[in-house]
Amino acid sequence: MTAPQTDRQQSYFHILKSMAMIGGSSVINVLFSIVKNKALAILLGPAGVGQMSLYLSIVDLAQALAGFGVQSSGVRQIAESAGTGDTDRIARTATALRRTSVVLGLIGAVLLAALASPIANLTFGDDQHTLGVALLALAILLQLVAGGQIALTQGMRDIASLARIQILSGLATTCITVSLVFLFGPAALAPAIVMSAAALLLICWWSGRKLRISRQTMSTGELVEEVAPLLKLGFAFMLSGILGFGAAYVIRMLVTWEGGIAAAGQYQAAWALGGLYAGFILQAMGADFYPRLTAAASDHTAANRLVNEQTQISLLLGGPGVLATLTFAPVAMWLFYSPEFYPAAEILRWICLGVLLRIVSWPLGYVIIAKGRQMIFFFSEVVSHSLHVVLAVLLVPRLGPTGAAIAFLGLYVWQGFMVYAIARHLTQFRWSGANVRTGALFIVASGLVFCATQYLAPWQAMAAGTLVTLVLGLHALRSLLSLLPPESLPMPVRALLSKSV
């Protein structure tokens, strides 16, 4: 075996190890989500789930606006500082990040509380939810302060702590939300979001003690010098976040206006399930791949290799999950929610097709961020999210919540081509032969399984989808194992692979 092959296998092993840690915590959170979603579905029905989704959309949009993108830019700045090995520089960047997060959190909380009445009227069509929206201001403050600590942990590539934060915050959110809703009904939804944010902050504070980064005494000039690059790059992230969460907010309002809050609940249920399996893949990209790519951004050959490796692993892990969700969408709706949510199975299938393309395009999107190309990043986000909203405006009045799901698929068809063209321009990126074959295989297979669910009897479609999922799942498993260093595999697995070659 040649040295380059060994290095590449070690790189694949590192990617899988990071994904296993983040993915393991995501699997545990999926179990928490099953409990939480099932409880909300039974206790509140589609209308209650819809109300929760609208509250969360307000929080996401307000956090994106008030946060000024500092959490995302902070990851990049901390990763760069950590790459130098200069502990004083790391401490200065960390201090600036923490202080900026607190100030932005306070500003965001005050603004949301002041605008609670018009936001409630715009979102729900009445002022009955004004108090609930005002309470969400506390969640903005708590989550932004916690976000600064998460950015520090992520930039330092402390994957174990990120996984721990994810598990503990998922457990806390589930316990808090289910308990309060059981005791007080829909009136507890906003307080549950606030208390969950408080729990996240406490967990981040407890976990952050292990990083042992000293606090720096900084003059005003030194603080401004550290904060300036955070805000400069963060501005592009903020605008992107506003566009993304704003588009999601507008689309949920369109669905609500056309079909009522129960239709918004159906859409939210499908949206949440569509992202569950792929979530750990996308989270792992942010936790480990993004800092690694940032460190290698000036070396185009190394950066392109990392993107191809990340994409290959992501496709092999995510493809079988998409096929299984397409096949068992009605069962998933029953498992996670209740029979009232069966109509959302069709919405979920369209979302799954978009999720597969999202898995392919996200590694390329990180190239733009790692290179620090703020304007290209911003304008690509403007075009993509504008297209998403336009498609939703055209399709939701005709197809209801399913139209919103088709718009999501259309977004990632466009974005896949766009980010590939941008990556070609920035780093002369090309897909590897393995990625072209693997991507084509899963895209075609997903299309066939989707068509089977539309034109065959339910039992026939489920049988066909199960067969395709098993065959390609085994193929993906064997491909993943072949990418790893032989010494990392148990002897029986090595023997099995050698026989099948």
Coordinates of C-alpha atoms in Angstrom, one line a residue:
M1 CA 0.0 0.0 0.0
T2 CA 1.4 3.4 -1.0
A3 CA 1.8 6.3 1.4
P4 CA -0.8 8.5 -0.3
Q5 CA -3.4 5.7 0.0
T6 CA -2.6 5.4 3.7
D7 CA -3.0 9.1 4.2
R8 CA -6.3 9.1 2.3
Q9 CA -7.6 6.2 4.3
Q10 CA -6.6 7.9 7.5
S11 CA -8.5 11.0 6.4
Y12 CA -11.6 8.9 5.7
F13 CA -11.2 7.4 9.1
H14 CA -11.1 10.8 10.7
I15 CA -14.2 11.9 8.9
L16 CA -16.1 8.8 9.9
K17 CA -14.9 9.1 13.5
S18 CA -16.1 12.6 13.8
M19 CA -19.4 11.7 12.2
A20 CA -19.7 8.8 14.5
M21 CA -19.4 11.1 17.6
I22 CA -21.7 13.8 16.2
G23 CA -24.0 11.1 14.6
G24 CA -24.2 9.1 17.8
S25 CA -25.4 12.1 19.7
S26 CA -27.8 12.9 16.9
V27 CA -29.2 9.3 17.1
I28 CA -29.9 9.9 20.8
N29 CA -31.5 13.2 20.0
V30 CA -33.7 11.5 17.4
L31 CA -35.0 9.3 20.2
F32 CA -35.7 12.4 22.3
S33 CA -37.4 14.0 19.2
I34 CA -39.6 10.9 18.9
V35 CA -40.8 11.4 22.5
K36 CA -41.2 15.1 22.2
N37 CA -43.0 15.1 18.8
K38 CA -45.2 12.2 19.7
A39 CA -46.2 14.0 22.9
L40 CA -46.9 17.3 21.2
A41 CA -48.9 15.5 18.5
I42 CA -51.1 13.7 21.0
L43 CA -51.5 16.5 23.4
L44 CA -51.9 19.4 20.9
G45 CA -52.7 17.9 17.5
P46 CA -51.6 19.5 14.2
A47 CA -52.7 23.0 15.3
G48 CA -50.4 22.9 18.4
V49 CA -47.5 21.6 16.3
G50 CA -48.1 24.4 13.8
Q51 CA -48.1 27.0 16.6
M52 CA -44.8 25.6 17.9
S53 CA -43.3 25.7 14.5
L54 CA -44.3 29.4 14.0
Y55 CA -42.8 30.3 17.4
L56 CA -39.5 28.6 16.5
S57 CA -39.5 30.4 13.1
I58 CA -39.7 33.7 14.9
V59 CA -36.8 32.7 17.2
D60 CA -34.7 31.5 14.3
L61 CA -35.2 34.7 12.3
A62 CA -34.7 37.0 15.3
Q63 CA -31.6 35.1 16.3
A64 CA -30.2 35.3 12.8
L65 CA -30.8 39.1 12.7
A66 CA -29.5 39.9 16.2
G67 CA -26.6 37.4 16.2
F68 CA -25.0 39.2 13.2
G69 CA -23.5 35.9 12.1
V70 CA -21.0 36.0 14.9
Q71 CA -21.4 32.3 15.8
S72 CA -20.4 31.2 12.3
S73 CA -17.7 33.8 11.8
G74 CA -16.4 33.0 15.3
V75 CA -15.9 29.3 14.4
R76 CA -13.7 30.5 11.5
Q77 CA -11.7 33.0 13.6
I78 CA -11.1 30.5 16.4
A79 CA -10.1 27.8 13.9
E80 CA -7.6 30.2 12.4
S81 CA -6.2 31.2 15.8
A82 CA -6.0 27.6 16.9
G83 CA -4.1 26.8 13.7
T84 CA -1.3 29.1 14.8
G85 CA -0.9 27.5 18.2
D86 CA -0.6 30.9 19.8
T87 CA -2.5 30.6 23.1
D88 CA -2.6 34.4 23.6
R89 CA -4.2 34.9 20.2
I90 CA -6.8 32.2 20.9
A91 CA -7.6 33.8 24.3
R92 CA -8.1 37.2 22.7
T93 CA -10.4 35.9 20.0
A94 CA -12.4 33.9 22.6
T95 CA -12.8 36.9 24.8
A96 CA -14.0 39.1 21.9
L97 CA -16.4 36.3 20.8
R98 CA -17.9 36.0 24.3
R99 CA -18.4 39.7 24.9
T100 CA -19.8 40.3 21.4
S101 CA -22.3 37.5 21.9
V102 CA -23.6 39.0 25.2
V103 CA -24.0 42.5 23.7
L104 CA -25.8 41.2 20.6
G105 CA -28.1 39.0 22.7
L106 CA -29.2 42.0 24.8
I107 CA -29.9 44.1 21.7
G108 CA -31.9 41.3 20.1
A109 CA -33.9 40.6 23.2
V110 CA -34.9 44.3 23.6
L111 CA -35.9 44.6 20.0
L112 CA -38.0 41.5 19.9
A113 CA -39.8 42.4 23.1
A114 CA -40.5 45.9 21.7
L115 CA -41.9 44.5 18.4
A116 CA -43.9 41.6 19.9
S117 CA -47.3 43.0 19.1
P118 CA -46.8 43.6 15.3
I119 CA -44.9 40.4 14.9
A120 CA -47.7 38.4 16.6
N121 CA -50.3 40.1 14.4
L122 CA -48.2 39.4 11.2
T123 CA -47.6 35.8 12.1
F124 CA -50.9 34.6 13.6
G125 CA -53.3 37.2 12.3
D126 CA -54.3 38.4 15.8
D127 CA -52.8 39.8 19.0
Q128 CA -53.6 36.8 21.2
H129 CA -50.0 35.5 21.0
T130 CA -48.3 38.8 21.8
L131 CA -47.2 37.7 25.3
G132 CA -45.8 34.5 23.9
V133 CA -43.7 36.3 21.3
A134 CA -42.5 38.8 24.0
L135 CA -41.3 35.8 26.1
L136 CA -39.3 34.6 23.2
A137 CA -37.0 37.6 23.7
L138 CA -35.5 35.9 26.6
A139 CA -34.7 32.9 24.4
I140 CA -32.9 35.1 22.0
L141 CA -30.6 36.4 24.7
L142 CA -29.9 33.0 26.2
Q143 CA -29.3 31.3 22.8
L144 CA -27.0 33.9 21.5
V145 CA -24.8 33.8 24.6
A146 CA -24.7 30.0 24.4
G147 CA -23.9 30.3 20.7
G148 CA -20.7 32.1 21.5
Q149 CA -19.6 29.2 23.7
I150 CA -20.6 26.7 21.0
A151 CA -18.6 28.6 18.4
L152 CA -15.5 28.5 20.7
T153 CA -15.9 24.7 21.2
Q154 CA -16.4 24.1 17.5
G155 CA -13.5 26.2 16.4
M156 CA -11.3 24.3 18.8
R157 CA -12.6 21.1 17.2
D158 CA -13.6 19.7 20.5
I159 CA -16.0 17.2 18.9
A160 CA -16.6 15.2 22.2
S161 CA -17.8 18.3 23.9
L162 CA -20.0 19.3 21.0
A163 CA -21.6 15.8 21.1
R164 CA -22.1 16.1 24.9
I165 CA -23.8 19.5 24.5
Q166 CA -26.1 18.1 21.8
I167 CA -27.2 15.1 23.9
L168 CA -27.7 17.0 27.1
S169 CA -29.5 19.9 25.5
G170 CA -31.8 17.5 23.6
L171 CA -32.7 15.7 26.8
A172 CA -33.3 18.9 28.6
T173 CA -35.5 20.3 25.8
T174 CA -37.6 17.1 25.6
C175 CA -38.2 16.9 29.4
I176 CA -39.0 20.6 29.7
T177 CA -41.3 20.8 26.7
V178 CA -43.3 17.6 27.4
S179 CA -43.7 18.4 31.1
L180 CA -44.9 22.0 30.6
V181 CA -47.2 21.1 27.7
F182 CA -48.7 18.2 29.7
L183 CA -49.4 20.5 32.6
F184 CA -50.4 23.7 31.0
G185 CA -51.3 23.0 27.3
P186 CA -50.5 25.3 24.4
A187 CA -49.9 28.2 26.8
A188 CA -46.7 26.5 27.8
L189 CA -45.1 26.5 24.3
A190 CA -43.3 29.9 24.6
P191 CA -42.1 29.3 28.2
A192 CA -40.8 25.9 27.1
I193 CA -38.7 27.5 24.4
V194 CA -37.2 30.0 26.9
M195 CA -36.5 27.3 29.6
S196 CA -34.9 25.1 26.9
A197 CA -32.6 28.0 25.9
A198 CA -31.7 28.5 29.6
A199 CA -30.8 24.8 29.9
L200 CA -28.6 25.1 26.7
L201 CA -26.7 28.0 28.2
L202 CA -26.0 26.1 31.5
I203 CA -24.9 23.0 29.6
C204 CA -22.5 25.1 27.4
W205 CA -21.1 26.9 30.4
W206 CA -20.5 23.6 32.2
S207 CA -18.9 22.0 29.1
G208 CA -16.8 25.1 28.3
R209 CA -14.8 24.9 31.6
K210 CA -12.8 22.0 30.1
L211 CA -11.3 24.2 27.3
R212 CA -9.2 26.0 29.8
I213 CA -8.8 29.2 27.7
S214 CA -7.7 32.1 29.9
R215 CA -9.6 35.3 29.9
Q216 CA -7.7 38.3 28.6
T217 CA -7.8 41.8 29.9
M218 CA -8.2 43.9 26.7
S219 CA -8.1 47.6 26.0
T220 CA -10.9 49.1 23.9
G221 CA -8.6 49.3 20.9
E222 CA -7.6 45.7 21.2
L223 CA -11.2 44.6 21.6
V224 CA -12.3 46.6 18.5
E225 CA -9.4 45.0 16.6
E226 CA -10.6 41.5 17.4
V227 CA -14.3 42.3 17.0
A228 CA -14.0 43.9 13.6
P229 CA -13.2 40.7 11.6
L230 CA -15.9 38.9 13.5
L231 CA -18.5 41.4 12.5
K232 CA -17.2 41.8 8.9
L233 CA -17.5 38.1 8.1
G234 CA -20.4 37.7 10.4
F235 CA -22.4 40.3 8.4
A236 CA -22.5 38.0 5.4
F237 CA -23.5 35.1 7.7
M238 CA -26.2 37.3 9.2
L239 CA -27.7 38.2 5.9
S240 CA -27.6 34.6 4.8
G241 CA -29.3 33.6 8.0
I242 CA -32.0 36.2 7.6
L243 CA -32.6 35.1 4.1
G244 CA -32.8 31.4 5.0
F245 CA -34.9 31.8 8.2
G246 CA -36.9 34.6 6.5
A247 CA -37.7 32.3 3.6
A248 CA -38.7 29.5 5.9
Y249 CA -40.9 32.0 7.9
V250 CA -42.6 33.4 4.8
I251 CA -43.2 29.8 3.4
R252 CA -44.8 28.7 6.7
M253 CA -47.0 31.8 6.7
L254 CA -48.0 31.0 3.1
V255 CA -49.0 27.5 4.1
T256 CA -50.9 28.9 7.2
W257 CA -52.7 31.5 5.1
E258 CA -53.7 28.9 2.5
G259 CA -54.6 25.9 4.7
G260 CA -54.7 27.1 8.3
I261 CA -52.5 26.4 11.2
A262 CA -53.2 22.7 11.0
A263 CA -51.7 22.6 7.5
A264 CA -48.6 24.4 8.9
G265 CA -48.4 21.6 11.5
Q266 CA -48.5 19.0 8.7
Y267 CA -45.7 20.7 6.9
Q268 CA -43.6 21.2 10.1
A269 CA -44.0 17.5 10.9
A270 CA -42.7 16.4 7.5
W271 CA -40.0 19.1 7.6
A272 CA -38.7 17.8 11.0
L273 CA -38.7 14.2 9.9
G274 CA -37.0 15.0 6.5
G275 CA -34.0 16.5 8.3
L276 CA -33.6 14.0 11.1
Y277 CA -31.5 11.4 9.4
A278 CA -29.5 13.8 7.3
G279 CA -29.1 16.1 10.3
F280 CA -26.1 14.3 11.8
I281 CA -24.3 14.4 8.5
L282 CA -24.8 18.1 8.1
Q283 CA -24.0 18.8 11.8
A284 CA -20.8 16.8 11.4
M285 CA -19.8 19.0 8.4
G286 CA -20.1 22.1 10.6
A287 CA -18.4 20.6 13.6
D288 CA -15.3 19.1 12.0
F289 CA -15.2 19.5 8.2
Y290 CA -15.7 23.3 8.2
P291 CA -12.7 24.0 10.5
R292 CA -10.5 21.5 8.6
L293 CA -11.4 23.0 5.3
T294 CA -10.7 26.5 6.7
A295 CA -7.2 25.4 7.7
A296 CA -6.6 24.1 4.2
A297 CA -8.4 26.8 2.2
S298 CA -5.2 28.2 0.7
D299 CA -4.1 24.8 -0.7
H300 CA -6.6 24.1 -3.5
T301 CA -5.5 20.6 -4.0
A302 CA -5.9 19.7 -0.4
A303 CA -9.2 21.6 -0.1
N304 CA -10.7 19.8 -3.1
R305 CA -9.6 16.5 -1.8
L306 CA -11.3 17.2 1.5
V307 CA -14.6 18.2 -0.3
N308 CA -14.6 15.0 -2.4
E309 CA -13.9 12.8 0.7
Q310 CA -16.6 14.5 2.8
T311 CA -19.1 14.2 -0.1
Q312 CA -18.3 10.5 -0.6
I313 CA -18.8 9.7 3.0
S314 CA -21.9 11.8 3.3
L315 CA -23.5 10.1 0.3
L316 CA -22.7 6.6 1.5
L317 CA -24.2 7.4 4.9
G318 CA -27.1 9.5 3.8
G319 CA -28.3 7.8 0.6
P320 CA -29.7 4.6 2.3
G321 CA -31.5 6.8 4.9
V322 CA -33.2 8.8 2.2
L323 CA -34.3 5.6 0.4
A324 CA -35.7 4.2 3.7
T325 CA -37.6 7.4 4.5
L326 CA -39.1 7.5 1.0
T327 CA -40.2 3.9 1.4
F328 CA -41.6 4.1 5.0
A329 CA -42.9 7.7 5.1
P330 CA -46.4 6.7 6.3
V331 CA -44.9 4.5 9.0
A332 CA -42.6 7.3 10.1
M333 CA -45.5 9.7 10.4
W334 CA -47.3 7.2 12.7
L335 CA -44.1 6.5 14.7
F336 CA -43.2 10.1 15.3
Y337 CA -46.6 11.7 15.4
S338 CA -50.1 10.2 15.1
P339 CA -52.6 9.1 12.4
E340 CA -53.8 12.7 12.0
F341 CA -50.4 13.3 10.3
Y342 CA -50.7 10.7 7.6
P343 CA -51.3 13.3 4.9
A344 CA -47.8 14.6 5.6
A345 CA -46.2 11.5 4.2
E346 CA -46.5 12.9 0.7
I347 CA -44.9 16.1 1.8
L348 CA -42.1 14.2 3.5
R349 CA -41.2 12.3 0.3
W350 CA -40.7 15.4 -1.7
I351 CA -38.6 16.9 1.1
C352 CA -36.4 13.7 1.1
L353 CA -35.5 14.2 -2.6
G354 CA -34.4 17.8 -1.7
V355 CA -32.4 16.5 1.3
L356 CA -30.4 14.1 -0.9
L357 CA -29.3 17.0 -3.1
R358 CA -28.6 19.1 0.0
I359 CA -26.2 16.4 1.2
V360 CA -24.3 16.7 -2.1
S361 CA -24.2 20.5 -2.3
W362 CA -23.4 21.4 1.3
P363 CA -19.6 20.5 1.2
L364 CA -19.2 22.7 -1.8
G365 CA -21.0 25.5 -0.1
Y366 CA -18.4 25.4 2.7
V367 CA -15.7 26.2 0.1
I368 CA -17.1 29.7 -0.3
I369 CA -17.1 30.3 3.5
A370 CA -13.6 28.8 4.1
K371 CA -12.2 31.1 1.4
G372 CA -13.7 34.1 3.1
R373 CA -15.5 35.3 0.0
Q374 CA -18.3 37.2 1.7
M375 CA -19.8 38.9 -1.4
I376 CA -20.0 35.7 -3.4
F377 CA -21.5 33.9 -0.4
F378 CA -24.1 36.7 0.1
F379 CA -25.2 37.0 -3.5
S380 CA -25.5 33.2 -3.9
E381 CA -27.7 33.1 -0.8
V382 CA -29.9 36.0 -2.1
V383 CA -30.5 34.2 -5.4
S384 CA -31.2 30.8 -3.9
H385 CA -33.6 31.9 -1.2
S386 CA -35.4 34.3 -3.5
L387 CA -35.9 31.4 -5.9
H388 CA -37.2 29.3 -2.9
V389 CA -39.8 31.9 -2.0
V390 CA -40.9 32.5 -5.6
L391 CA -41.4 28.7 -6.2
A392 CA -43.4 28.5 -2.9
V393 CA -45.6 31.5 -3.9
L394 CA -46.3 29.8 -7.2
L395 CA -46.9 26.3 -5.9
V396 CA -48.5 26.6 -2.4
P397 CA -51.8 28.1 -3.6
R398 CA -52.1 25.2 -6.1
L399 CA -50.8 22.3 -4.1
G400 CA -50.9 23.3 -0.5
P401 CA -48.1 22.1 1.9
T402 CA -46.9 19.7 -0.8
G403 CA -46.1 22.8 -3.0
A404 CA -43.8 24.1 -0.3
A405 CA -41.9 20.7 -0.3
I406 CA -41.6 20.8 -4.1
A407 CA -40.2 24.3 -3.8
F408 CA -37.6 23.0 -1.3
L409 CA -36.5 20.4 -3.9
G410 CA -36.3 23.1 -6.6
L411 CA -34.1 25.1 -4.3
Y412 CA -31.5 22.4 -4.1
V413 CA -31.6 21.5 -7.8
W414 CA -30.6 25.1 -8.5
Q415 CA -28.1 25.3 -5.6
G416 CA -26.3 22.1 -6.6
F417 CA -25.5 23.6 -10.0
M418 CA -24.7 27.0 -8.6
V419 CA -22.2 26.0 -5.9
Y420 CA -20.4 23.6 -8.2
A421 CA -19.8 26.5 -10.7
I422 CA -18.6 28.8 -7.8
A423 CA -16.3 26.1 -6.5
R424 CA -14.9 25.5 -10.0
H425 CA -14.1 29.2 -10.1
L426 CA -12.5 29.5 -6.7
T427 CA -10.5 26.2 -6.4
Q428 CA -10.8 24.5 -9.9
F429 CA -12.9 21.9 -8.1
R430 CA -14.0 18.7 -10.0
W431 CA -16.0 15.8 -8.7
S432 CA -14.1 12.6 -8.3
G433 CA -15.2 9.6 -10.4
A434 CA -16.3 7.8 -7.3
N435 CA -18.6 10.7 -6.3
V436 CA -20.1 10.9 -9.8
R437 CA -20.9 7.2 -9.8
T438 CA -22.2 7.2 -6.2
G439 CA -24.3 10.3 -6.6
A440 CA -25.9 9.1 -9.8
L441 CA -26.7 5.8 -8.2
F442 CA -28.5 7.2 -5.3
I443 CA -30.2 10.0 -7.2
V444 CA -31.6 7.5 -9.8
A445 CA -32.6 5.0 -7.1
S446 CA -34.4 7.7 -5.1
G447 CA -36.3 8.8 -8.2
L448 CA -37.4 5.2 -8.9
V449 CA -38.5 4.6 -5.3
F450 CA -40.4 7.9 -5.3
C451 CA -42.1 7.0 -8.6
A452 CA -43.0 3.6 -7.2
T453 CA -44.8 5.3 -4.2
Q454 CA -46.8 7.4 -6.7
Y455 CA -47.9 4.7 -9.3
L456 CA -47.8 1.3 -7.5
A457 CA -50.1 0.0 -4.8
P458 CA -48.8 0.8 -1.3
W459 CA -47.7 -2.7 -0.5
Q460 CA -45.9 -3.0 -3.9
A461 CA -44.2 0.3 -3.5
M462 CA -43.1 -0.7 0.0
A463 CA -41.7 -4.0 -1.2
A464 CA -39.8 -2.4 -4.0
G465 CA -38.4 0.3 -1.8
T466 CA -37.4 -2.1 0.8
L467 CA -35.5 -4.2 -1.7
V468 CA -33.7 -1.2 -3.2
T469 CA -32.8 0.2 0.3
L470 CA -31.3 -3.2 1.4
V471 CA -29.3 -3.7 -1.8
L472 CA -27.9 -0.1 -1.8
G473 CA -27.5 -0.1 2.0
L474 CA -25.2 -3.1 1.8
H475 CA -23.3 -1.6 -1.1
A476 CA -22.8 1.6 0.9
L477 CA -21.6 -0.3 4.0
R478 CA -19.1 -2.3 1.9
S479 CA -17.9 0.9 0.2
L480 CA -17.4 2.6 3.6
L481 CA -15.5 -0.3 5.0
S482 CA -13.2 -0.4 2.0
L483 CA -12.2 3.3 2.5
L484 CA -10.9 2.7 6.0
P485 CA -7.4 1.6 7.0
P486 CA -7.5 -2.3 7.4
E487 CA -6.0 -2.1 10.9
S488 CA -9.0 -0.1 12.1
L489 CA -11.4 -3.0 11.2
P490 CA -12.1 -6.2 13.2
M491 CA -10.5 -9.4 11.8
P492 CA -13.8 -11.0 10.7
V493 CA -14.7 -7.8 8.7
R494 CA -11.2 -7.8 7.1
A495 CA -11.6 -11.4 6.1
L496 CA -15.0 -10.8 4.6
L497 CA -13.8 -7.9 2.6
S498 CA -10.8 -9.8 1.2
K499 CA -13.1 -12.6 0.1
S500 CA -15.5 -10.3 -1.7
V501 CA -12.7 -8.5 -3.7

